[in-house]
Amino acid sequence: MIIENAERVLESHRLCDHCLGRLFAKLGRGTNEERGRAIRFVLNMERSKRGLPPIEEPETCELCGNVFERIPELIEGMKSAASGIEFETFLVGSRFPGEIREKEEAIWKEFGIDTAEPINREFNRELGKAFGRATGKDTAKNPDVVFIVEPYSGKIEVQINPLYVYGRYRKLLRGIPQTPLPDFEDSIASIICRAFSRAFGGKCVFKGAGREDVDVRMLGNGRPFIVEIKRPKRRRLDLDAIAREINASGKVEVLNLRFVSPKEAEEVLTRNHRKEYLALVRVDDGVTPEEAEDVARKLKGLEIHQRTPWRVRNARADRVRVKRVHEAEARWLDEKHFELRLVTDGGLYIKELVSGDKGRTKPSVSHLLGKSAWCERLDVLNILDD
């Protein structure tokens, strides 16, 4: 039936071996060109036996216009399009004119062909294999670059897939926002992204796993963050060298830099971390060592109902969040100050936990003391992984 179907098609359409073999792409092994050549050879033997002339491969294929002969030229175009871009893996996609796809599907329908594959699928495969042989690069499901080729016009578009780098940052000074703000010369994001953009030759987007206030330091093991480098021209760089450049700022330190997948990056940013804080509490009405210890004892294990703080009401949804204080220790300093070391659920606002935020946070340190208190200084000591 293969030979009979092939003869019927070739008596009506002048097809090259690629387009002939592609009609039977789901049968057997080998390339479509090899398949088409074998089918034509056997068919012509049968025709010779019946005293009929052979049906040779046409000078110009009426379906594809011999587009597969353009592969060497397109490879040179792909090399040129990727000049200056560092990559090891790639994929190829193509854009074929709609009339060619329509004509191909019309042939399938006309002759009841259900074993074919589309022309763009074969073309992508053959161009990809040829480009790999010519450059030594490999194909991959999640490649460094994707080439989108228009076979007839020769137009080639290079899509450079982003890179993702995980790290943790320590903010050593107060007065630095996490992301750029008016009236601030620098931010955590700008200090980190300057180094990454310069090294990779792409646009850097900083994403922190939560944030601390401008006047709060981030110490200890650092806050997890992701940098996404869009359209990087370089991909294989020494992350330790980038870390040294950032750390030389004296304002920010980065730790544990490593490349991650998009999925890992998303998990870092959506994971809910417990946090360890050190708060300096001021009580103008005075506080004794016993009162400080009593507050810490009552806070430990306490469930906190916290309505969105007044100071961030325009940036956060106004709702009540239920969080827990897991650990609390107090160290009395003087008649108006004591330190609180706290381990809490992520998302609990510590300044408001101390002050009570005019009753929006219940209970609070002020409530437990029975007198007004506020957070005079705050540090994040550690971000605790699950």
One Martini backbone bead per residue (centre of mass of N, CA, C, O) as a GRO file, in nm:
protein
  386
    1MET     BB    1   0.054   0.064  -0.017
    2ILE     BB    2   0.289   0.260  -0.022
    3ILE     BB    3   0.349   0.248  -0.325
    4GLU     BB    4   0.066   0.317  -0.425
    5ASN     BB    5   0.044   0.593  -0.284
    6ALA     BB    6   0.298   0.719  -0.403
    7GLU     BB    7   0.209   0.702  -0.700
    8ARG     BB    8  -0.042   0.878  -0.678
    9VAL     BB    9   0.101   1.130  -0.583
   10LEU     BB   10   0.328   1.153  -0.816
   11GLU     BB   11   0.116   1.184  -1.051
   12SER     BB   12   0.024   1.483  -0.918
   13HIS     BB   13   0.311   1.539  -0.764
   14ARG     BB   14   0.614   1.727  -0.728
   15LEU     BB   15   0.837   1.551  -0.525
   16CYS     BB   16   1.058   1.527  -0.302
   17ASP     BB   17   1.207   1.314  -0.084
   18HIS     BB   18   1.121   1.460   0.168
   19CYS     BB   19   0.808   1.487   0.101
   20LEU     BB   20   0.763   1.189   0.053
   21GLY     BB   21   0.869   1.068   0.326
   22ARG     BB   22   0.677   1.242   0.513
   23LEU     BB   23   0.412   1.075   0.451
   24PHE     BB   24   0.587   0.818   0.618
   25ALA     BB   25   0.717   0.900   0.905
   26LYS     BB   26   0.569   0.667   1.100
   27LEU     BB   27   0.751   0.471   0.924
   28GLY     BB   28   1.003   0.357   1.047
   29ARG     BB   29   1.334   0.450   0.974
   30GLY     BB   30   1.489   0.742   0.947
   31THR     BB   31   1.486   0.965   0.714
   32ASN     BB   32   1.290   1.119   0.489
   33GLU     BB   33   1.486   1.109   0.257
   34GLU     BB   34   1.548   0.807   0.273
   35ARG     BB   35   1.257   0.715   0.245
   36GLY     BB   36   1.195   0.850  -0.029
   37ARG     BB   37   1.421   0.712  -0.191
   38ALA     BB   38   1.325   0.420  -0.143
   39ILE     BB   39   1.040   0.445  -0.257
   40ARG     BB   40   1.125   0.537  -0.543
   41PHE     BB   41   1.296   0.293  -0.614
   42VAL     BB   42   1.075   0.074  -0.588
   43LEU     BB   43   0.869   0.203  -0.773
   44ASN     BB   44   1.051   0.200  -1.033
   45MET     BB   45   1.073  -0.103  -1.043
   46GLU     BB   46   0.771  -0.156  -1.082
   47ARG     BB   47   0.742   0.019  -1.338
   48SER     BB   48   0.944  -0.136  -1.510
   49LYS     BB   49   0.786  -0.406  -1.501
   50ARG     BB   50   0.530  -0.240  -1.645
   51GLY     BB   51   0.655  -0.031  -1.861
   52LEU     BB   52   0.724   0.230  -1.694
   53PRO     BB   53   0.821   0.523  -1.617
   54PRO     BB   54   0.995   0.705  -1.420
   55ILE     BB   55   0.990   0.893  -1.106
   56GLU     BB   56   1.159   1.158  -1.062
   57GLU     BB   57   1.321   1.391  -0.913
   58PRO     BB   58   1.267   1.706  -0.906
   59GLU     BB   59   1.410   2.006  -0.949
   60THR     BB   60   1.130   2.122  -0.824
   61CYS     BB   61   0.945   2.144  -0.553
   62GLU     BB   62   0.604   2.216  -0.515
   63LEU     BB   63   0.607   2.243  -0.199
   64CYS     BB   64   0.913   2.347  -0.084
   65GLY     BB   65   1.135   2.450  -0.294
   66ASN     BB   66   1.404   2.326  -0.177
   67VAL     BB   67   1.462   2.411   0.130
   68PHE     BB   68   1.683   2.201   0.226
   69GLU     BB   69   1.919   2.339   0.053
   70ARG     BB   70   1.939   2.593   0.270
   71ILE     BB   71   2.088   2.499   0.526
   72PRO     BB   72   2.384   2.602   0.495
   73GLU     BB   73   2.301   2.903   0.481
   74LEU     BB   74   2.149   2.911   0.757
   75ILE     BB   75   2.386   2.842   0.937
   76GLU     BB   76   2.542   3.103   0.882
   77GLY     BB   77   2.317   3.285   0.991
   78MET     BB   78   2.320   3.172   1.281
   79LYS     BB   79   2.608   3.243   1.349
   80SER     BB   80   2.574   3.547   1.307
   81ALA     BB   81   2.336   3.591   1.512
   82ALA     BB   82   2.533   3.458   1.755
   83SER     BB   83   2.730   3.669   1.776
   84GLY     BB   84   2.855   3.712   2.107
   85ILE     BB   85   2.711   3.447   2.210
   86GLU     BB   86   2.691   3.246   2.487
   87PHE     BB   87   2.669   2.886   2.414
   88GLU     BB   88   2.564   2.522   2.430
   89THR     BB   89   2.251   2.536   2.383
   90PHE     BB   90   1.972   2.437   2.158
   91LEU     BB   91   1.704   2.550   1.941
   92VAL     BB   92   1.464   2.493   1.671
   93GLY     BB   93   1.267   2.715   1.480
   94SER     BB   94   0.981   2.777   1.253
   95ARG     BB   95   0.851   2.977   0.967
   96PHE     BB   96   0.585   2.896   0.768
   97PRO     BB   97   0.394   2.936   0.527
   98GLY     BB   98   0.059   2.881   0.511
   99GLU     BB   99   0.041   2.760   0.218
  100ILE     BB  100   0.218   2.512   0.272
  101ARG     BB  101   0.055   2.379   0.496
  102GLU     BB  102  -0.207   2.363   0.330
  103LYS     BB  103  -0.099   2.188   0.098
  104GLU     BB  104  -0.011   1.950   0.266
  105GLU     BB  105  -0.292   1.885   0.392
  106ALA     BB  106  -0.432   1.839   0.116
  107ILE     BB  107  -0.273   1.583   0.043
  108TRP     BB  108  -0.359   1.413   0.279
  109LYS     BB  109  -0.662   1.426   0.211
  110GLU     BB  110  -0.663   1.328  -0.085
  111PHE     BB  111  -0.493   1.036   0.008
  112GLY     BB  112  -0.527   0.940   0.312
  113ILE     BB  113  -0.302   1.050   0.504
  114ASP     BB  114  -0.171   0.917   0.846
  115THR     BB  115   0.182   0.927   0.838
  116ALA     BB  116   0.252   1.218   0.883
  117GLU     BB  117   0.451   1.522   0.889
  118PRO     BB  118   0.542   1.826   0.932
  119ILE     BB  119   0.766   2.033   0.785
  120ASN     BB  120   0.876   2.186   1.038
  121ARG     BB  121   0.972   1.937   1.194
  122GLU     BB  122   1.186   1.843   0.996
  123PHE     BB  123   1.343   2.105   0.964
  124ASN     BB  124   1.429   2.142   1.258
  125ARG     BB  125   1.585   1.878   1.279
  126GLU     BB  126   1.788   1.914   1.040
  127LEU     BB  127   1.902   2.188   1.123
  128GLY     BB  128   1.994   2.104   1.407
  129LYS     BB  129   2.194   1.884   1.323
  130ALA     BB  130   2.371   2.062   1.140
  131PHE     BB  131   2.446   2.276   1.353
  132GLY     BB  132   2.579   2.082   1.553
  133ARG     BB  133   2.803   1.984   1.362
  134ALA     BB  134   2.920   2.280   1.298
  135THR     BB  135   2.957   2.367   1.634
  136GLY     BB  136   2.918   2.151   1.887
  137LYS     BB  137   2.634   2.171   1.970
  138ASP     BB  138   2.344   2.124   2.178
  139THR     BB  139   2.052   1.995   2.250
  140ALA     BB  140   1.759   2.113   2.450
  141LYS     BB  141   1.484   2.169   2.645
  142ASN     BB  142   1.669   2.395   2.812
  143PRO     BB  143   1.803   2.632   2.651
  144ASP     BB  144   1.998   2.901   2.585
  145VAL     BB  145   1.890   2.896   2.282
  146VAL     BB  146   1.666   3.025   2.017
  147PHE     BB  147   1.588   2.953   1.685
  148ILE     BB  148   1.417   3.159   1.444
  149VAL     BB  149   1.318   3.048   1.123
  150GLU     BB  150   1.300   3.182   0.787
  151PRO     BB  151   1.363   3.000   0.513
  152TYR     BB  152   1.300   3.207   0.268
  153SER     BB  153   1.415   3.488   0.386
  154GLY     BB  154   1.644   3.433   0.627
  155LYS     BB  155   1.528   3.498   0.888
  156ILE     BB  156   1.680   3.552   1.222
  157GLU     BB  157   1.598   3.458   1.556
  158VAL     BB  158   1.723   3.527   1.890
  159GLN     BB  159   1.661   3.348   2.185
  160ILE     BB  160   1.750   3.437   2.511
  161ASN     BB  161   1.779   3.275   2.786
  162PRO     BB  162   1.762   3.295   3.104
  163LEU     BB  163   1.917   3.352   3.412
  164TYR     BB  164   1.967   3.189   3.740
  165VAL     BB  165   2.047   3.325   4.068
  166TYR     BB  166   2.146   3.223   4.377
  167GLY     BB  167   2.118   3.383   4.709
  168ARG     BB  168   2.260   3.573   4.986
  169TYR     BB  169   2.198   3.862   5.188
  170ARG     BB  170   2.383   4.125   5.354
  171LYS     BB  171   2.294   4.403   5.552
  172LEU     BB  172   2.519   4.631   5.711
  173LEU     BB  173   2.333   4.884   5.672
  174ARG     BB  174   2.156   5.147   5.725
  175GLY     BB  175   1.962   5.312   5.477
  176ILE     BB  176   1.876   5.064   5.277
  177PRO     BB  177   1.707   4.964   5.026
  178GLN     BB  178   1.615   4.703   4.836
  179THR     BB  179   1.485   4.905   4.641
  180PRO     BB  180   1.444   5.161   4.458
  181LEU     BB  181   1.442   5.504   4.587
  182PRO     BB  182   1.375   5.797   4.659
  183ASP     BB  183   1.659   5.957   4.807
  184PHE     BB  184   1.838   5.703   4.716
  185GLU     BB  185   2.137   5.604   4.596
  186ASP     BB  186   2.091   5.308   4.703
  187SER     BB  187   2.059   4.946   4.667
  188ILE     BB  188   2.055   4.622   4.677
  189ALA     BB  189   1.981   4.578   4.379
  190SER     BB  190   2.191   4.773   4.246
  191ILE     BB  191   2.450   4.650   4.357
  192ILE     BB  192   2.403   4.365   4.240
  193CYS     BB  193   2.324   4.431   3.936
  194ARG     BB  194   2.576   4.569   3.834
  195ALA     BB  195   2.755   4.315   3.841
  196PHE     BB  196   2.581   4.125   3.666
  197SER     BB  197   2.549   4.295   3.409
  198ARG     BB  198   2.851   4.325   3.347
  199ALA     BB  199   2.921   4.018   3.331
  200PHE     BB  200   2.666   3.914   3.132
  201GLY     BB  201   2.530   4.130   2.934
  202GLY     BB  202   2.256   4.193   3.099
  203LYS     BB  203   1.954   4.207   3.244
  204CYS     BB  204   1.875   4.276   3.584
  205VAL     BB  205   1.665   4.093   3.820
  206PHE     BB  206   1.543   4.149   4.140
  207LYS     BB  207   1.458   3.891   4.401
  208GLY     BB  208   1.313   3.875   4.709
  209ALA     BB  209   1.261   3.694   5.015
  210GLY     BB  210   1.154   3.944   5.094
  211ARG     BB  211   1.172   4.221   5.344
  212GLU     BB  212   1.329   4.504   5.472
  213ASP     BB  213   1.371   4.778   5.614
  214VAL     BB  214   1.569   5.047   5.577
  215ASP     BB  215   1.647   5.041   5.911
  216VAL     BB  216   1.729   4.737   5.854
  217ARG     BB  217   1.917   4.473   5.917
  218MET     BB  218   2.094   4.198   5.742
  219LEU     BB  219   2.206   3.910   5.882
  220GLY     BB  220   2.386   3.639   5.904
  221ASN     BB  221   2.267   3.422   5.648
  222GLY     BB  222   2.063   3.575   5.502
  223ARG     BB  223   1.877   3.665   5.221
  224PRO     BB  224   1.702   3.536   4.989
  225PHE     BB  225   1.778   3.532   4.628
  226ILE     BB  226   1.709   3.648   4.289
  227VAL     BB  227   1.863   3.649   3.968
  228GLU     BB  228   1.767   3.780   3.654
  229ILE     BB  229   1.910   3.723   3.331
  230LYS     BB  230   1.858   3.899   3.049
  231ARG     BB  231   2.008   3.838   2.768
  232PRO     BB  232   2.278   3.686   2.786
  233LYS     BB  233   2.613   3.682   2.654
  234ARG     BB  234   2.697   3.542   2.920
  235ARG     BB  235   2.720   3.213   3.120
  236ARG     BB  236   3.035   3.139   3.213
  237LEU     BB  237   3.091   3.231   3.536
  238ASP     BB  238   3.243   3.365   3.821
  239LEU     BB  239   3.071   3.400   4.112
  240ASP     BB  240   3.295   3.477   4.312
  241ALA     BB  241   3.380   3.739   4.167
  242ILE     BB  242   3.109   3.880   4.198
  243ALA     BB  243   3.101   3.872   4.506
  244ARG     BB  244   3.355   4.045   4.553
  245GLU     BB  245   3.245   4.302   4.422
  246ILE     BB  246   3.003   4.343   4.610
  247ASN     BB  247   3.155   4.324   4.892
  248ALA     BB  248   3.331   4.590   4.838
  249SER     BB  249   3.108   4.802   4.925
  250GLY     BB  250   3.028   4.758   5.250
  251LYS     BB  251   2.696   4.707   5.240
  252VAL     BB  252   2.713   4.423   5.087
  253GLU     BB  253   2.653   4.070   5.108
  254VAL     BB  254   2.726   3.765   4.936
  255LEU     BB  255   2.598   3.424   4.928
  256ASN     BB  256   2.585   3.122   4.770
  257LEU     BB  257   2.630   3.124   4.472
  258ARG     BB  258   2.396   2.991   4.217
  259PHE     BB  259   2.270   2.804   3.981
  260VAL     BB  260   1.929   2.792   3.857
  261SER     BB  261   1.622   2.708   3.801
  262PRO     BB  262   1.313   2.828   3.751
  263LYS     BB  263   1.185   2.644   3.965
  264GLU     BB  264   1.379   2.708   4.199
  265ALA     BB  265   1.327   3.011   4.202
  266GLU     BB  266   1.027   2.995   4.277
  267GLU     BB  267   1.063   2.843   4.546
  268VAL     BB  268   1.227   3.059   4.694
  269LEU     BB  269   0.997   3.293   4.667
  270THR     BB  270   0.749   3.101   4.805
  271ARG     BB  271   0.880   3.045   5.058
  272ASN     BB  272   0.825   3.005   5.407
  273HIS     BB  273   0.998   3.181   5.653
  274ARG     BB  274   1.162   3.189   5.925
  275LYS     BB  275   1.253   3.441   6.179
  276GLU     BB  276   1.530   3.621   6.317
  277TYR     BB  277   1.537   3.860   6.589
  278LEU     BB  278   1.654   4.197   6.695
  279ALA     BB  279   1.512   4.397   6.953
  280LEU     BB  280   1.487   4.732   7.053
  281VAL     BB  281   1.332   4.826   7.350
  282ARG     BB  282   1.119   5.100   7.441
  283VAL     BB  283   1.041   5.241   7.781
  284ASP     BB  284   0.950   5.534   7.919
  285ASP     BB  285   0.813   5.413   8.196
  286GLY     BB  286   0.968   5.168   8.232
  287VAL     BB  287   1.188   4.873   8.306
  288THR     BB  288   1.229   4.555   8.421
  289PRO     BB  289   1.371   4.254   8.427
  290GLU     BB  290   1.106   4.104   8.494
  291GLU     BB  291   0.932   4.221   8.268
  292ALA     BB  292   1.100   4.124   8.031
  293GLU     BB  293   1.081   3.820   8.098
  294ASP     BB  294   0.768   3.806   8.094
  295VAL     BB  295   0.728   3.878   7.799
  296ALA     BB  296   0.886   3.642   7.676
  297ARG     BB  297   0.721   3.415   7.807
  298LYS     BB  298   0.443   3.503   7.670
  299LEU     BB  299   0.535   3.496   7.367
  300LYS     BB  300   0.588   3.209   7.368
  301GLY     BB  301   0.369   3.060   7.136
  302LEU     BB  302   0.217   3.298   7.030
  303GLU     BB  303  -0.074   3.427   6.893
  304ILE     BB  304  -0.102   3.657   6.617
  305HIS     BB  305  -0.310   3.940   6.544
  306GLN     BB  306  -0.258   4.107   6.224
  307ARG     BB  307  -0.312   4.396   6.099
  308THR     BB  308  -0.243   4.587   5.867
  309PRO     BB  309  -0.030   4.815   5.881
  310TRP     BB  310  -0.049   5.151   5.864
  311ARG     BB  311   0.226   5.205   5.698
  312VAL     BB  312   0.119   4.966   5.461
  313ARG     BB  313  -0.182   5.003   5.356
  314ASN     BB  314  -0.113   5.095   5.046
  315ALA     BB  315   0.058   4.803   4.979
  316ARG     BB  316  -0.156   4.630   5.141
  317ALA     BB  317  -0.378   4.422   5.231
  318ASP     BB  318  -0.664   4.457   5.435
  319ARG     BB  319  -0.578   4.230   5.692
  320VAL     BB  320  -0.579   3.942   5.891
  321ARG     BB  321  -0.295   3.796   6.043
  322VAL     BB  322  -0.174   3.474   6.143
  323LYS     BB  323   0.080   3.444   6.388
  324ARG     BB  324   0.396   3.317   6.529
  325VAL     BB  325   0.574   3.275   6.829
  326HIS     BB  326   0.844   3.057   6.899
  327GLU     BB  327   1.060   3.262   7.017
  328ALA     BB  328   1.179   3.413   7.343
  329GLU     BB  329   1.419   3.667   7.446
  330ALA     BB  330   1.557   3.849   7.722
  331ARG     BB  331   1.755   4.170   7.767
  332TRP     BB  332   1.848   4.374   7.999
  333LEU     BB  333   1.980   4.718   8.008
  334ASP     BB  334   1.768   4.932   8.122
  335GLU     BB  335   1.505   5.128   8.239
  336LYS     BB  336   1.426   5.159   7.898
  337HIS     BB  337   1.576   4.879   7.806
  338PHE     BB  338   1.535   4.596   7.579
  339GLU     BB  339   1.593   4.278   7.447
  340LEU     BB  340   1.463   4.092   7.161
  341ARG     BB  341   1.453   3.753   7.083
  342LEU     BB  342   1.312   3.626   6.773
  343VAL     BB  343   1.090   3.365   6.654
  344THR     BB  344   0.906   3.372   6.346
  345ASP     BB  345   0.693   3.408   6.131
  346GLY     BB  346   0.647   3.493   5.833
  347GLY     BB  347   0.507   3.829   5.816
  348LEU     BB  348   0.583   3.953   6.084
  349TYR     BB  349   0.551   4.257   6.240
  350ILE     BB  350   0.767   4.379   6.477
  351LYS     BB  351   0.706   4.673   6.542
  352GLU     BB  352   0.400   4.606   6.596
  353LEU     BB  353   0.445   4.395   6.816
  354VAL     BB  354   0.543   4.611   7.012
  355SER     BB  355   0.328   4.859   6.988
  356GLY     BB  356   0.030   4.760   6.839
  357ASP     BB  357  -0.084   4.969   6.638
  358LYS     BB  358  -0.347   5.074   6.774
  359GLY     BB  359  -0.466   4.758   6.791
  360ARG     BB  360  -0.380   4.585   6.526
  361THR     BB  361  -0.199   4.427   6.738
  362LYS     BB  362  -0.274   4.093   6.877
  363PRO     BB  363  -0.079   4.086   7.081
  364SER     BB  364   0.163   4.286   7.262
  365VAL     BB  365   0.409   4.430   7.432
  366SER     BB  366   0.241   4.660   7.542
  367HIS     BB  367   0.015   4.479   7.652
  368LEU     BB  368   0.193   4.296   7.841
  369LEU     BB  369   0.306   4.546   8.007
  370GLY     BB  370   0.100   4.805   8.029
  371LYS     BB  371   0.286   4.974   7.824
  372SER     BB  372   0.454   5.166   7.625
  373ALA     BB  373   0.611   5.051   7.318
  374TRP     BB  374   0.913   5.042   7.110
  375CYS     BB  375   1.107   5.016   6.819
  376GLU     BB  376   1.436   5.136   6.793
  377ARG     BB  377   1.567   4.856   6.688
  378LEU     BB  378   1.645   4.639   6.394
  379ASP     BB  379   1.725   4.288   6.335
  380VAL     BB  380   1.812   4.044   6.111
  381LEU     BB  381   1.963   3.738   6.176
  382ASN     BB  382   1.767   3.513   6.034
  383ILE     BB  383   1.692   3.275   5.778
  384LEU     BB  384   1.480   2.998   5.810
  385ASP     BB  385   1.489   2.695   5.706
  386ASP     BB  386   1.304   2.398   5.671
   0.00000   0.00000   0.00000
